[in-house]
XYZ file of C-alpha atoms in Angstrom:
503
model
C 227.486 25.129 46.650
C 227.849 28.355 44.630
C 224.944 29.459 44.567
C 224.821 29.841 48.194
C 228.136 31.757 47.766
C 226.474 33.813 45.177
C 223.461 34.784 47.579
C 225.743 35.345 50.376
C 228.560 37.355 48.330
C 225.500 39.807 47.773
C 225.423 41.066 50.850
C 228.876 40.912 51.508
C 231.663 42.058 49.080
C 235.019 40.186 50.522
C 233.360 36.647 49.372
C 232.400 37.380 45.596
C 235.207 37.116 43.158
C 236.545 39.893 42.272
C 238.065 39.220 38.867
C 237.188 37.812 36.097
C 240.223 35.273 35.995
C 239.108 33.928 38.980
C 235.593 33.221 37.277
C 237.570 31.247 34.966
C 239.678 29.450 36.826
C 236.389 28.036 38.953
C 234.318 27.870 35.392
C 237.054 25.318 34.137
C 237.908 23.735 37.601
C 234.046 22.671 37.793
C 234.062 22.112 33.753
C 236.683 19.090 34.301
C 234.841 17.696 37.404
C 231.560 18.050 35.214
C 233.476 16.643 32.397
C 234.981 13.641 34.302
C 230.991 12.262 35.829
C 229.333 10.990 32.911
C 230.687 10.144 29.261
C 233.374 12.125 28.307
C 232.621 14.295 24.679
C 235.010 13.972 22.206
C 233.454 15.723 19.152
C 234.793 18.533 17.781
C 232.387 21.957 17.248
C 232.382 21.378 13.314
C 231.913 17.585 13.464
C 228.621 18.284 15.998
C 227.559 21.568 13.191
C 227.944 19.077 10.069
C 226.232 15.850 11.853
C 223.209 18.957 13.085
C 223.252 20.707 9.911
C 222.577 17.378 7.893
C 220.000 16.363 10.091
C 218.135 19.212 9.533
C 218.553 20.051 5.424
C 217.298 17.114 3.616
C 214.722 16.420 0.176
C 212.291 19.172 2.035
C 214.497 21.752 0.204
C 213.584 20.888 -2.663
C 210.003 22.252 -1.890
C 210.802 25.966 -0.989
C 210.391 27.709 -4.684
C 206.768 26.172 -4.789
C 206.337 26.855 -0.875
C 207.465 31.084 -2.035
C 205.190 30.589 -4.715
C 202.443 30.650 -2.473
C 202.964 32.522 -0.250
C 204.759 35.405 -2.012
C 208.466 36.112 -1.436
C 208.171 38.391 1.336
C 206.327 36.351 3.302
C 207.643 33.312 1.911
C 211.172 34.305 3.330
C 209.722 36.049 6.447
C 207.894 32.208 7.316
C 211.576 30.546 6.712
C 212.947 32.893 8.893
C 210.489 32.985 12.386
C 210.774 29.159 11.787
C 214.628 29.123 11.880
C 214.640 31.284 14.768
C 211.398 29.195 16.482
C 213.528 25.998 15.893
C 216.750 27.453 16.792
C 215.061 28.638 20.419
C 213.753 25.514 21.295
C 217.536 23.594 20.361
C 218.811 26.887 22.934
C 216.623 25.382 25.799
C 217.392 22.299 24.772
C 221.035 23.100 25.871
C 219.929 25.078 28.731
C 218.248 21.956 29.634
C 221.123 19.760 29.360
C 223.277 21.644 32.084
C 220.497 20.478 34.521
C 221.816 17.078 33.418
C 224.751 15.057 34.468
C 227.177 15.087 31.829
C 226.792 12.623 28.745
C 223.434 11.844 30.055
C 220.644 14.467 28.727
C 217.720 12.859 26.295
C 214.360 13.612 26.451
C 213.831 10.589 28.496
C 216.195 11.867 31.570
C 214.261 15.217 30.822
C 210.504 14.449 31.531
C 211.681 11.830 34.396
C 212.471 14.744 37.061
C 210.305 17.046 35.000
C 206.914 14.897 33.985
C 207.479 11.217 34.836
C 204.616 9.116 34.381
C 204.114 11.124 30.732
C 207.869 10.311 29.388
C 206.852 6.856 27.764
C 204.378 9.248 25.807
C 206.952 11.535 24.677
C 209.557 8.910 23.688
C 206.779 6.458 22.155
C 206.191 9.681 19.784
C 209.586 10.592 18.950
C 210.315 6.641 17.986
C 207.295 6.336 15.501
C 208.460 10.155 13.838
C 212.160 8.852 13.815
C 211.159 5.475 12.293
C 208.540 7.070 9.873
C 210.853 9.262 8.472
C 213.556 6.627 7.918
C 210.651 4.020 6.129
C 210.318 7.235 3.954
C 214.190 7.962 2.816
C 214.132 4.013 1.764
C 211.140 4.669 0.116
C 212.855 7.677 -1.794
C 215.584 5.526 -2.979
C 213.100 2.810 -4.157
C 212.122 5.377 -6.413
C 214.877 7.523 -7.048
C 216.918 5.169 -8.576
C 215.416 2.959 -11.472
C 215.288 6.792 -13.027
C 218.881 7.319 -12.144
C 219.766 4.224 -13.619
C 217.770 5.000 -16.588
C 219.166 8.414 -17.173
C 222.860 7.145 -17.285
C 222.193 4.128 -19.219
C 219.557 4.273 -21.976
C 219.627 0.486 -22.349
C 219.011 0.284 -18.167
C 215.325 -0.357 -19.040
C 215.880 -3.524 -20.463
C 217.493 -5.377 -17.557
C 214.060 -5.959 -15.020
C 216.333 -5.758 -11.602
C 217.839 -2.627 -12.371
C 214.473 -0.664 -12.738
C 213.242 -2.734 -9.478
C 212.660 -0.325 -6.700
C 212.571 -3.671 -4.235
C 216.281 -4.253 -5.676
C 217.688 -1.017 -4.899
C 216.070 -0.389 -1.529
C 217.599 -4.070 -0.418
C 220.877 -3.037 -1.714
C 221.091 0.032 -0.397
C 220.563 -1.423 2.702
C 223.546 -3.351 2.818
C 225.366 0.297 3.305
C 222.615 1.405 5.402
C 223.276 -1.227 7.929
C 226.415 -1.215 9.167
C 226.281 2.680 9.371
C 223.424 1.996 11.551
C 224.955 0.099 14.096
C 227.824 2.991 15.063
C 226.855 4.017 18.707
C 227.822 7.314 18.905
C 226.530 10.378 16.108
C 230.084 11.934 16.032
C 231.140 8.387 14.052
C 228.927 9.677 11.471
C 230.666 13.166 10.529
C 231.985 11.985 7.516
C 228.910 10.228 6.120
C 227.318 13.755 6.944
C 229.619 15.562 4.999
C 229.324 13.260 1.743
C 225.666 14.175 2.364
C 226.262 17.538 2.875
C 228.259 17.669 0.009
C 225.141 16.134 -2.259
C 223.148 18.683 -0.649
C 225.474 21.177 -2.149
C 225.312 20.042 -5.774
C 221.803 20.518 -5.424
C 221.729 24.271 -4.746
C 224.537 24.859 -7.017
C 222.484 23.060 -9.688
C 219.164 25.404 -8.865
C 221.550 28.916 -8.795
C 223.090 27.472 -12.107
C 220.135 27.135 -13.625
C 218.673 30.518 -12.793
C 221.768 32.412 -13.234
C 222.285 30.584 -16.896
C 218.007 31.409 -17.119
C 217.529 28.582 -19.335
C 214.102 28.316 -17.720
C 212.749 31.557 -18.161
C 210.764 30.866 -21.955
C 208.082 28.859 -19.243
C 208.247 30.912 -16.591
C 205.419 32.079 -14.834
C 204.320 34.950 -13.263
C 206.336 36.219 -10.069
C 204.448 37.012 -6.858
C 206.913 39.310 -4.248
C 204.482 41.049 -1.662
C 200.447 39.051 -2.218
C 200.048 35.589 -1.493
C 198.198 33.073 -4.292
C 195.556 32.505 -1.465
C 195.249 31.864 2.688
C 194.414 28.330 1.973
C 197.214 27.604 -0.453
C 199.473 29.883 2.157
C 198.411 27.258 5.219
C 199.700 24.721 2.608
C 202.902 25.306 2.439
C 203.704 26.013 6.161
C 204.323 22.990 7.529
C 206.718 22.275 5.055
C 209.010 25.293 6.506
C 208.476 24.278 9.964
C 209.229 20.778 9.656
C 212.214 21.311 7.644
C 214.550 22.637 11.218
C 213.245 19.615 12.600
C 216.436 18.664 14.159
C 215.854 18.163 17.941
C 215.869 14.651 18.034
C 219.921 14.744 17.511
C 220.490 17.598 19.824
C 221.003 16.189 23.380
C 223.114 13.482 21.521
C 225.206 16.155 20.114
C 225.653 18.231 23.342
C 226.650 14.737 25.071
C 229.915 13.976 22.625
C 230.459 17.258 22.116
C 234.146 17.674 23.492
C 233.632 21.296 24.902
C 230.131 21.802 26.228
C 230.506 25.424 27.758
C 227.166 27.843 27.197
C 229.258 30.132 24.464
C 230.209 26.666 22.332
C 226.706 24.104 22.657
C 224.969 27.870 21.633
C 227.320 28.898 18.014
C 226.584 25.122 16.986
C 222.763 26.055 17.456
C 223.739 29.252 15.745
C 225.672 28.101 12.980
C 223.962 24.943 11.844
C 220.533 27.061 12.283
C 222.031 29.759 10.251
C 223.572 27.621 7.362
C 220.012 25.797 7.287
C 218.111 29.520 6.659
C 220.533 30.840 4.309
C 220.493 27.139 2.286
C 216.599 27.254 2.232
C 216.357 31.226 1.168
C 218.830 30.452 -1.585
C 217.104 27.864 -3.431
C 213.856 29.337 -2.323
C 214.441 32.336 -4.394
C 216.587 31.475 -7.569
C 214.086 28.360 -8.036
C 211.062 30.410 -7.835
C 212.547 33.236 -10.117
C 213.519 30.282 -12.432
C 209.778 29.000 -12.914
C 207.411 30.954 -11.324
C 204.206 30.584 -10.156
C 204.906 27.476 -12.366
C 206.957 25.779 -9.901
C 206.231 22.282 -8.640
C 207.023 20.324 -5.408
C 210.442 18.909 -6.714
C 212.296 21.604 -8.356
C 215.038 18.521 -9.595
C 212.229 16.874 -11.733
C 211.400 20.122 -13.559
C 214.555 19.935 -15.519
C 215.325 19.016 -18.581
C 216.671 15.360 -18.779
C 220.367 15.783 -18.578
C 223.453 14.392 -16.936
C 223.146 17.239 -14.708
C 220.033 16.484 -13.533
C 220.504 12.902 -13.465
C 223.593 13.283 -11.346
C 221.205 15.443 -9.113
C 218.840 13.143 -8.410
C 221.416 10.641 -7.621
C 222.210 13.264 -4.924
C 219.054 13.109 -3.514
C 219.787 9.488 -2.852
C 223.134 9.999 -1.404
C 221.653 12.903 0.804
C 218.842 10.184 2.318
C 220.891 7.400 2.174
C 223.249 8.597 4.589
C 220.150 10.678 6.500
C 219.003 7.099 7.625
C 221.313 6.555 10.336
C 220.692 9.758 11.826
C 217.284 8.861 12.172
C 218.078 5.593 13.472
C 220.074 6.809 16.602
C 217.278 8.899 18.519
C 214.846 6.084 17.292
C 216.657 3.705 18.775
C 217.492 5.878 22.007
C 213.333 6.733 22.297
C 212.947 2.796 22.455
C 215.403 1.631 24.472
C 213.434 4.560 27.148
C 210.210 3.131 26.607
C 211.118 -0.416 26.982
C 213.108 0.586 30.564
C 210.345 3.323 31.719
C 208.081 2.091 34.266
C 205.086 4.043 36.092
C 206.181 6.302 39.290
C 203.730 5.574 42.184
C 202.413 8.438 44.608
C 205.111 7.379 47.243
C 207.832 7.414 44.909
C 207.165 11.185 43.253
C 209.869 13.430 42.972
C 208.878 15.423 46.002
C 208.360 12.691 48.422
C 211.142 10.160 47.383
C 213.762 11.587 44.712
C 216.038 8.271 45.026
C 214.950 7.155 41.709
C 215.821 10.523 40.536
C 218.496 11.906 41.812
C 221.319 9.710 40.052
C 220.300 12.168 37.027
C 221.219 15.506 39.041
C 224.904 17.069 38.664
C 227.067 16.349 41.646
C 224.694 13.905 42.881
C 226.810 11.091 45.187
C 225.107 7.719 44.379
C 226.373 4.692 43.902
C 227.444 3.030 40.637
C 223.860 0.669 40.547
C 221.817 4.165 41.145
C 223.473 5.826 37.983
C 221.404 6.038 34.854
C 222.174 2.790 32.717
C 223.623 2.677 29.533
C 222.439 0.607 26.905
C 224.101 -2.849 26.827
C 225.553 -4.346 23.774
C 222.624 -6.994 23.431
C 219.557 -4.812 23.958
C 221.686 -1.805 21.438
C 221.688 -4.887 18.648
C 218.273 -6.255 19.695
C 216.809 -2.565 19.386
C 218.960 -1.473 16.317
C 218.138 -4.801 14.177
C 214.446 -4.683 14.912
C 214.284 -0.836 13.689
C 216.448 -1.692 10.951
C 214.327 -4.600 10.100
C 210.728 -3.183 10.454
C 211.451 -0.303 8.623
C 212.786 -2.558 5.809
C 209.746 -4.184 5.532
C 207.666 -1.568 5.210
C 209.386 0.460 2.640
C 209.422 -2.817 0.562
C 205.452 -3.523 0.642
C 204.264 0.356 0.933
C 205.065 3.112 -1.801
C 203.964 6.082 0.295
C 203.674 7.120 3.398
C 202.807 10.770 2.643
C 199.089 10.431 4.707
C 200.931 8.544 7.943
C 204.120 10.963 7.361
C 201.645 14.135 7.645
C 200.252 13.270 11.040
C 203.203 12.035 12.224
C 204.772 15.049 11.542
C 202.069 17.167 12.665
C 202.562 16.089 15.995
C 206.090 14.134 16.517
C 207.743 17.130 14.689
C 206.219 19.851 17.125
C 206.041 18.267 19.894
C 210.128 17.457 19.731
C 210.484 20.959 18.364
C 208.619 23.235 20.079
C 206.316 22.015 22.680
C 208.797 19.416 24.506
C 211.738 22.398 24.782
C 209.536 24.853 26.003
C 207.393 22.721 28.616
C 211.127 20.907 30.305
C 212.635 24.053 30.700
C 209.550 25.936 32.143
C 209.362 23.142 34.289
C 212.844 22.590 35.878
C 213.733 26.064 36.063
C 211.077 26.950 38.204
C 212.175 28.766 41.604
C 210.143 27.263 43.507
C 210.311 23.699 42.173
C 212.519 21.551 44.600
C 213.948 19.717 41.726
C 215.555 23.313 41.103
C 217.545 23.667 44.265
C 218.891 19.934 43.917
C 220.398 20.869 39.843
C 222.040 24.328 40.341
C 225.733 23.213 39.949
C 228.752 24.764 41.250
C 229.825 26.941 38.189
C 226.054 27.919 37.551
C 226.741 31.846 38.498
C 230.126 31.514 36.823
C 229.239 30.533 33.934
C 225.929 33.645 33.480
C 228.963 35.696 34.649
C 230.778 34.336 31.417
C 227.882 34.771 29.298
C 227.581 38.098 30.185
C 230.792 38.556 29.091
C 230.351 36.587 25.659
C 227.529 39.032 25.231
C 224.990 36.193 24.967
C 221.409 37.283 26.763
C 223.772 40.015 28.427
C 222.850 41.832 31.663
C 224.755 43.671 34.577
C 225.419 41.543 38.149
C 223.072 39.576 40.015
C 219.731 41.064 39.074
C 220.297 41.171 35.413
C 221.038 37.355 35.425
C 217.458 36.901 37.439
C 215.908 38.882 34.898
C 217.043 37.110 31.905
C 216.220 33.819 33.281
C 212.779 34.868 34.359
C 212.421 36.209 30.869
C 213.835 33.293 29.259
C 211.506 31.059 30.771
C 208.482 33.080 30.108
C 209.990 32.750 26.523
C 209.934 29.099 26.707
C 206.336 28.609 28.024
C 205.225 30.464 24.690
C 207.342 28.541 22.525
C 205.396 25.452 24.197
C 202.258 27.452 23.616
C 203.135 28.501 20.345
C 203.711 24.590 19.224
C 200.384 23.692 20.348
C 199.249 26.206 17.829
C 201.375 24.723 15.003
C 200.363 21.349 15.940
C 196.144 22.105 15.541
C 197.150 24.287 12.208
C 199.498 21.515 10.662
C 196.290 18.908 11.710
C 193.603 20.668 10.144
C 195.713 21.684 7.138
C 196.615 17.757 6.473
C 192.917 16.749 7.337
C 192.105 19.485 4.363
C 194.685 18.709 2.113
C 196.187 15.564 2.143
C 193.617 13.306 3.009
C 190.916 15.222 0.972
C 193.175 15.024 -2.423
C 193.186 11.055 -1.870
């Protein structure tokens, strides 16, 4: 309805607003109506930063002194940036995307239904197996991890079988794993994310002490700042960076509990758990590499000395993936629960000819209760939950690595959720002259740019400044989509050279 009172009002002064209090007042009279349609958010704006922020820092910081070392520390730090920001544009459509969306119902799933139909089994098929692989591979981690945690406490660990058993420890881990698994919403998960978070923390403080104390320095090697060691070993290294932000498959959860889900908020948790992430990676990034050199290795941890210090780190590192797992597990489980329900849209039933099947997505649609977008029932939530649980358990107990499934996986789950997915839904719905476009704009659409432009995000004067932006924005977004095809062909061939040839 408002956006025909914004066209109108610009031809005709006595119908726009004329202050900004009264673009307030409708802002927050449409926010509770919004607010009051689907499920109602109740997390906080730090409990949605901590729950993104440890979904996106994990063991793949670790890697960024050898990842510098390669590529120099210019560059090095210039990659980790453009891939903060690349990430931290496609969580920003992501958002944009969600106000499309009746409230506490965005996903990818709701996405490519009024956007690409008859492809969204394809895009939540791949964001189940990337979820799932990457949980198999934090098990695995802890298989490993601990008998030399155990060891490192205890000298006399090695003498007791169980204890340096990877089997034992991944099965009873699992028994904490579990019932964190079965929580149905993220924000129940805040304070397992900060325990992680905190892990994380010991970690970097353990790499600055180290290079501040510079008890490292009698083997270090030489320092590259401005040439790279080669192109080759540069091409290495960068899909470690990218998929590090990988974060995405969290986000539409987070923006559905998220208590207040106005433009200004949904965009400073992009901005601050983006942020955090970049300065966390740059840190460790540069006092590792200054601490060893060009003699660096992948795991920066297992390059110290044997000491409680280190030992205690490394028991971090379970901690950290331990209580990763479950975040992992919720989109996974979300992504199949989609494909099980997702059936093929016929000719007669596209969203131009027959939007019934469609429309119980849009805001302010009027349907009734049976049209509305089903939740998932207890049954089919324990079914799904048990069988992911289950699956992944048995594969981390009868395979030690997953590194050659992991870097295909990756290569495309991880940009396709990243880059390619944000970029192609929001080109798509926010098309003028899509019909899908007239049926989403919602009532406080023009209030809320109006806002914006006063928050000073993507700021513009009146009517014409707000068309501009959003025809920029989504030219922006069809060369993020662009641009992830491009990572997805480099990240392949770099794998295909790399991992698979040095096995």
């Amino acid at each position: 309805m408002s956006t025909y009172l914004a066209i109108s009002s610009h031809g005709d002064n006595e119908v726009r607003p004329s202050s900004a209090n009264s673009h307030r007042i409708m802002r927050q009279r449409s926010f509770r109506g919004r607010k009051e349609v689907g499920v109602i958010g109740q997390a906080s704006w730090l409990s949605s930063c901590i729950n993104l922020v440890n979904t996106i820092v994990g063991a793949g910081v670790l890697a960024m002194p050898l990842a510098l070392s390669r590529m120099g520390i210019i560059l090095g730090i210039f990659i980790i940036l453009w891939a903060g920001l690349t990430a931290g544009f496609g969580l920003y459509l992501q958002t944009r995307c969600a106000r499309y969306l009746e409230r506490g119902s965005a996903s990818f799933f709701a996405l490519s239904q009024i956007t690409y139909p008859n492809a969204a089994v394809i895009f939540d098929a791949a964001i189940a197996i990337k979820c799932f692989g990457v949980g198999v591979s934090y098990l695995i981690i802890i298989g490993d991890l601990m008998p030399g945690v155990v060891e490192g406490f205890s000298e006399n660990a090695a003498g007791v079988s169980f204890l340096v058993d990877r089997h034992f420890w991944v099965t009873g881990f699992m028994l904490i794993i579990i019932p964190l698994s079965f929580l149905r919403r993220l924000d129940s998960l805040k304070y397992t994310s900060v325990i992680a978070l905190i892990s994380i923390s010991y970690l970097v403080i353990l790499v600055v002490a180290h290079f501040i104390k510079g008890d490292t320095m009698q083997n270090r090697g030489a320092i590259r700042v401005v040439r790279w060691e080669s192109a080759v070993a540069t091409l290495s290294s960068f899909p470690v960076i990218v998929f590090a932000y990988t974060c995405h498959q969290n986000m539409f959860s987070i923006l559905n509990e998220i208590g207040n889900n106005s433009h200004f908020r949904t965009t400073s948790v992009v901005v601050g758990s983006i942020g955090l992430a970049a300065s966390t990676y740059i840190l460790v990034a540069i006092t590792g590499y200054l601490s060893f050199g060009n003699a660096v290795q992948g795991n920066i941890v297992s390059m110290y000395s044997s000491s409680i210090s280190s030992t205690i780190a490394k028991a971090a590192i379970v901690v950290m993936v331990m209580f990763s797992y479950p975040l992992q597990v919720h989109p996974c489980r979300a992504s199949v629960d989609a494909v099980i329900k997702w059936r093929p849209i016929k000719q007669s039933e596209s969203p131009g000819s027959s939007p019934s099947r469609l429309v119980s997505l849009l805001p302010g649609a009027k349907v009734s209760p049976q049209a509305r977008v089903e939740g998932m029932g207890e049954t089919r939530f324990a079914a799904i939950t048990t069988a992911i649980i289950v699956l992944s358990y048995i594969v981390a107990m009868t395979v030690s690595s997953l590194e050659k499934v992991l870097a295909y996986v990756g290569s495309t789950g991880s940009t396709s959720i990243s880059f390619i997915l944000p970029g192609l839904f929001y080109y798509k719905i926010s098309s003028p002259d899509s019909p899908h476009h007239q049926r989403l704009m919602k009532e406080d659409d023009d209030e809320e740019d109006s806002a914006d432009d006063d928050e000073g995000l993507l700021s513009g004067g009146g009517l014409k400044g707000g068309l501009w932006r959003k025809k920029l924005l989504r030219q922006a977004s069809l060369a993020l989509a662009i641009y992830g095809g491009v990572v997805m062909v480099t990240c392949l061939v770099t794998n295909t050279l790399f991992v698979v040839a040095t096995h």
